Each structure stands twice: as C-alpha cells, then as structure tokens.
Amino acid sequence: MTAHRLTRDDARRLIVRAQLLDADRPGDVVEVAEQLGYVKIDPTATIAPCEQTVLWSRIGWSYEPGQLTKAVELDRLLFEFEGAFRPVSLLPLMLPGMRRWPQRESSRQWLEANARFRVDVLARLRAEGPLLTSAIPDTAQVSRAPDGWYGTNQVPHMLEFLMRQGEVAVAGREGRNRIWDLAERVYPQDLPQYDQAEAARLLDERRLQAAGIVKQKSPWTPVGEAGEPATVEGSKWKFRVDPAALAALGEEEGGRVALLNPYDGILFDRPRLSEIFEFDYVLEQFKPKPQRRYGYFAHPILMGDRFVGMLDAEVDRKRDVLQINAIHEFLPFEDEESEMVRAEVSDLAEWLGVAVTGLP
C-alpha cells in the first residue's frame, strides 16, 4: 500500500482530534474513555487530580466529578485497572493477556511461594467483600522488599497481582483508597471471547484510534500493523495512521485552548511530541527547585494544534482561590491569544468553585 503523505499541520490535527481536544467537545465521561482508551489516575492535585482535569479539558463546564464515579461504580461502564479508568469495551480484549500474566519469572515464583496467601485473600473477599486493602490480613509466606510505592504489607502486592490476572477487581473507592472484590462480581460476565492474536490486533487498533498517527514500531505507543502507512513532511519517520481519522480530516473543525494535566495522554509519547509538535516537554515535578524552568507541576497550554506555553498554578483551598504563579509564553501571545488563555483559566477556576488570583 502506498503511504499517505501528510503535512505537519495534518499530523497535528489528527492527534488533537483523536485526543478530543479540538472544538467539537465530547458529551460525557464514557465517550471520552471509549475514544482515549484510558483516563489516567494520579493523586497529584496542585489544581485537581489527573482523572478530573483530563475529563474537564475534554468535556468542559458540564463535567462534574460525580459523573466519573457513577460511570465506574454504578453503571459499570468503566473499570479501574493498573492506574487508569478504562472502558468496559476493552476488557474482553485485555482478558487473554491477563490470563497469561505474569510473564516475569520472579513474579511467578512469588505467587507460587504465596499460594496459601492467595487462597486466603480470595476467600476473604468471597466471604466479606467488597473490602478496603486495610481490611484484609497479611498472611504472606514470602515477602517482597519495600519499594517507593509499598511498605512491608504484602496485601497490596497480592491484590495488584490478582487484578492483573483477572481474579479480583476494584469495585470502587473510598476517598483515594481502593475497594476490592472478586472480579466476577465487578466485571460483566457476558463478554465476547477472543484468542490472544485477535485480542492483540484489536488492542493495536484501539491504541491507534486514540493516537491518530504514531511512529511505526513506537515503543511508546505500539500499534503493530494497525492502520495504514504514512509519511509526514520534514520527518524521516515511518508512521501508521488511523484511516477513519484520516477520512474525517477534511471536515470542518476548529481549535480551542486546552490546559493539560502533566500526565495527560497526549503528552505521553515524548518523541512524537517533539517530532510533530516541536514541543520538548519535561515534567519538572521531580527536579530540584533551582532546576525548574516552568514550575513544579506546570500544565502545558495547547492552542489549536500548537503548544504555546505553560500554566504554573495551584489551588489554595484555605483561601478558595486558584493562584496563578505564572503563564509562561513560548512566543509572546497576541492580544486575542492572551484573552483566550485568560478565559480558559477563568473557566477552570469556576469549575473548581474558587476565585482566580494572579491572572495577568
């Protein structure tokens, strides 16, 4: 097949539209998750947690946090897995891989050594679930060493392992704490069945759907042979492009301003971000303060299909204000651009239910 020849403008528009960041906003939480494939969960909340800002940046003023809770815990249209909320439509495509987990020998050995512990956890959930992690006794025979995420308690490790195997699932949350239950009581039981190869192929297609266009054989966004080959002017890379997105490229579309959480999915593939958007993004959260250029958790500012600056801001709940520390402009904004960014910041403060201060 002859490769599609795209301009950089085309490539950027494909990505922005695939990520639901163009002027045509989605209607609800499930629509966002279905298109993006996942909504990352992260508690860092200088402004708001990642899962909330990702949804607000797409849906806008009509989004309320309770809509996410309803979709996950009541309607069961989304499920939590490995640090993200995902649409249930992906679950049957993930199950073949979950049944083969773990591949790593050290993980298999730990599970085998803790066979009785595994039975204890499953029995406790069957008899008493749903349960918080803290309500499940640690009866491990063999312990994993504490790391930066977990202490000496082995229950979180076992629950994570059992989740990856499809045995248990997150039934909901109490604050930031997960509530666990048997997967059979959380996940739908009438799901279609796929073999490993077919599931992998369909997952590749879904990843490409969310990306729009990606580098062929990208380790950041692997899509296999999904989509169709493409080239982008000025780039030596070979790409795969989503044909459905390509077909819609000529439709009427407009840009807008979006304030993006640093863990937003559009920012994940750093090489593509640099190659297509000419945006060399560095998260400064883990840098020493003297080495930060834009701020601890500065939010990239997308305007149309260009990254134009960084918003350094934080919510002060004691004063009920969104404190603007700085709006860094990569190139000086024109008056209309300044007004658009100010309007989006004001909308963000209104959504948070606070006043805004320090807005230049």
PDB file of N, CA, C and O in Angstrom, residues 56 259 311 322 324 327 340-350 356 359:
ATOM      1  N   TRP A  56     -12.241  17.201  32.397  1.00  0.00           N
ATOM      2  CA  TRP A  56     -12.681  18.595  32.245  1.00  0.00           C
ATOM      3  C   TRP A  56     -12.103  19.215  30.984  1.00  0.00           C
ATOM      4  O   TRP A  56     -12.792  19.956  30.269  1.00  0.00           O
ATOM      5  N   LEU A 259      -6.002  23.361  28.737  1.00  0.00           N
ATOM      6  CA  LEU A 259      -4.994  23.322  29.797  1.00  0.00           C
ATOM      7  C   LEU A 259      -4.839  21.864  30.202  1.00  0.00           C
ATOM      8  O   LEU A 259      -5.785  21.241  30.675  1.00  0.00           O
ATOM      9  N   LEU A 311       1.206  26.767  32.138  1.00  0.00           N
ATOM     10  CA  LEU A 311       0.479  27.402  33.232  1.00  0.00           C
ATOM     11  C   LEU A 311       1.006  26.858  34.551  1.00  0.00           C
ATOM     12  O   LEU A 311       0.880  25.664  34.835  1.00  0.00           O
ATOM     13  N   LEU A 322      -7.709  29.986  42.972  1.00  0.00           N
ATOM     14  CA  LEU A 322      -6.747  29.397  42.050  1.00  0.00           C
ATOM     15  C   LEU A 322      -5.643  30.439  41.882  1.00  0.00           C
ATOM     16  O   LEU A 322      -5.863  31.476  41.255  1.00  0.00           O
ATOM     17  N   ILE A 324      -2.497  31.898  40.340  1.00  0.00           N
ATOM     18  CA  ILE A 324      -1.686  31.842  39.123  1.00  0.00           C
ATOM     19  C   ILE A 324      -0.294  32.361  39.455  1.00  0.00           C
ATOM     20  O   ILE A 324      -0.124  33.547  39.736  1.00  0.00           O
ATOM     21  N   ILE A 327       2.141  32.489  33.779  1.00  0.00           N
ATOM     22  CA  ILE A 327       1.787  31.918  32.482  1.00  0.00           C
ATOM     23  C   ILE A 327       2.990  32.150  31.579  1.00  0.00           C
ATOM     24  O   ILE A 327       3.284  33.275  31.185  1.00  0.00           O
ATOM     25  N   MET A 340      -7.920  34.424  25.091  1.00  0.00           N
ATOM     26  CA  MET A 340      -8.391  33.041  25.061  1.00  0.00           C
ATOM     27  C   MET A 340      -7.845  32.243  26.243  1.00  0.00           C
ATOM     28  O   MET A 340      -8.570  31.465  26.874  1.00  0.00           O
ATOM     29  N   VAL A 341      -6.561  32.441  26.555  1.00  0.00           N
ATOM     30  CA  VAL A 341      -5.962  31.729  27.675  1.00  0.00           C
ATOM     31  C   VAL A 341      -6.569  32.205  28.993  1.00  0.00           C
ATOM     32  O   VAL A 341      -6.899  31.402  29.876  1.00  0.00           O
ATOM     33  N   ARG A 342      -6.752  33.506  29.138  1.00  0.00           N
ATOM     34  CA  ARG A 342      -7.373  34.045  30.353  1.00  0.00           C
ATOM     35  C   ARG A 342      -8.779  33.489  30.542  1.00  0.00           C
ATOM     36  O   ARG A 342      -9.177  33.141  31.664  1.00  0.00           O
ATOM     37  N   ALA A 343      -9.519  33.389  29.456  1.00  0.00           N
ATOM     38  CA  ALA A 343     -10.893  32.874  29.539  1.00  0.00           C
ATOM     39  C   ALA A 343     -10.894  31.415  29.982  1.00  0.00           C
ATOM     40  O   ALA A 343     -11.729  31.005  30.801  1.00  0.00           O
ATOM     41  N   GLU A 344      -9.947  30.626  29.466  1.00  0.00           N
ATOM     42  CA  GLU A 344      -9.897  29.208  29.849  1.00  0.00           C
ATOM     43  C   GLU A 344      -9.487  29.056  31.313  1.00  0.00           C
ATOM     44  O   GLU A 344     -10.028  28.198  32.026  1.00  0.00           O
ATOM     45  N   VAL A 345      -8.562  29.868  31.769  1.00  0.00           N
ATOM     46  CA  VAL A 345      -8.162  29.835  33.175  1.00  0.00           C
ATOM     47  C   VAL A 345      -9.340  30.229  34.068  1.00  0.00           C
ATOM     48  O   VAL A 345      -9.582  29.609  35.119  1.00  0.00           O
ATOM     49  N   SER A 346     -10.086  31.235  33.663  1.00  0.00           N
ATOM     50  CA  SER A 346     -11.258  31.662  34.440  1.00  0.00           C
ATOM     51  C   SER A 346     -12.314  30.564  34.481  1.00  0.00           C
ATOM     52  O   SER A 346     -12.939  30.323  35.521  1.00  0.00           O
ATOM     53  N   ASP A 347     -12.516  29.880  33.349  1.00  0.00           N
ATOM     54  CA  ASP A 347     -13.455  28.757  33.320  1.00  0.00           C
ATOM     55  C   ASP A 347     -12.998  27.635  34.246  1.00  0.00           C
ATOM     56  O   ASP A 347     -13.813  26.991  34.919  1.00  0.00           O
ATOM     57  N   LEU A 348     -11.684  27.388  34.281  1.00  0.00           N
ATOM     58  CA  LEU A 348     -11.137  26.363  35.164  1.00  0.00           C
ATOM     59  C   LEU A 348     -11.417  26.712  36.623  1.00  0.00           C
ATOM     60  O   LEU A 348     -11.860  25.854  37.404  1.00  0.00           O
ATOM     61  N   ALA A 349     -11.191  27.953  36.999  1.00  0.00           N
ATOM     62  CA  ALA A 349     -11.452  28.375  38.379  1.00  0.00           C
ATOM     63  C   ALA A 349     -12.933  28.237  38.726  1.00  0.00           C
ATOM     64  O   ALA A 349     -13.283  27.764  39.821  1.00  0.00           O
ATOM     65  N   GLU A 350     -13.799  28.605  37.784  1.00  0.00           N
ATOM     66  CA  GLU A 350     -15.238  28.481  38.025  1.00  0.00           C
ATOM     67  C   GLU A 350     -15.632  27.019  38.209  1.00  0.00           C
ATOM     68  O   GLU A 350     -16.432  26.674  39.076  1.00  0.00           O
ATOM     69  N   VAL A 356     -10.136  33.304  41.101  1.00  0.00           N
ATOM     70  CA  VAL A 356      -8.807  33.247  40.483  1.00  0.00           C
ATOM     71  C   VAL A 356      -8.043  34.496  40.859  1.00  0.00           C
ATOM     72  O   VAL A 356      -8.598  35.604  40.881  1.00  0.00           O
ATOM     73  N   LEU A 359      -3.909  36.379  37.863  1.00  0.00           N
ATOM     74  CA  LEU A 359      -4.038  36.236  36.409  1.00  0.00           C
ATOM     75  C   LEU A 359      -3.568  37.517  35.738  1.00  0.00           C
ATOM     76  O   LEU A 359      -4.124  38.595  35.988  1.00  0.00           O
TER      77      LEU A 359
END
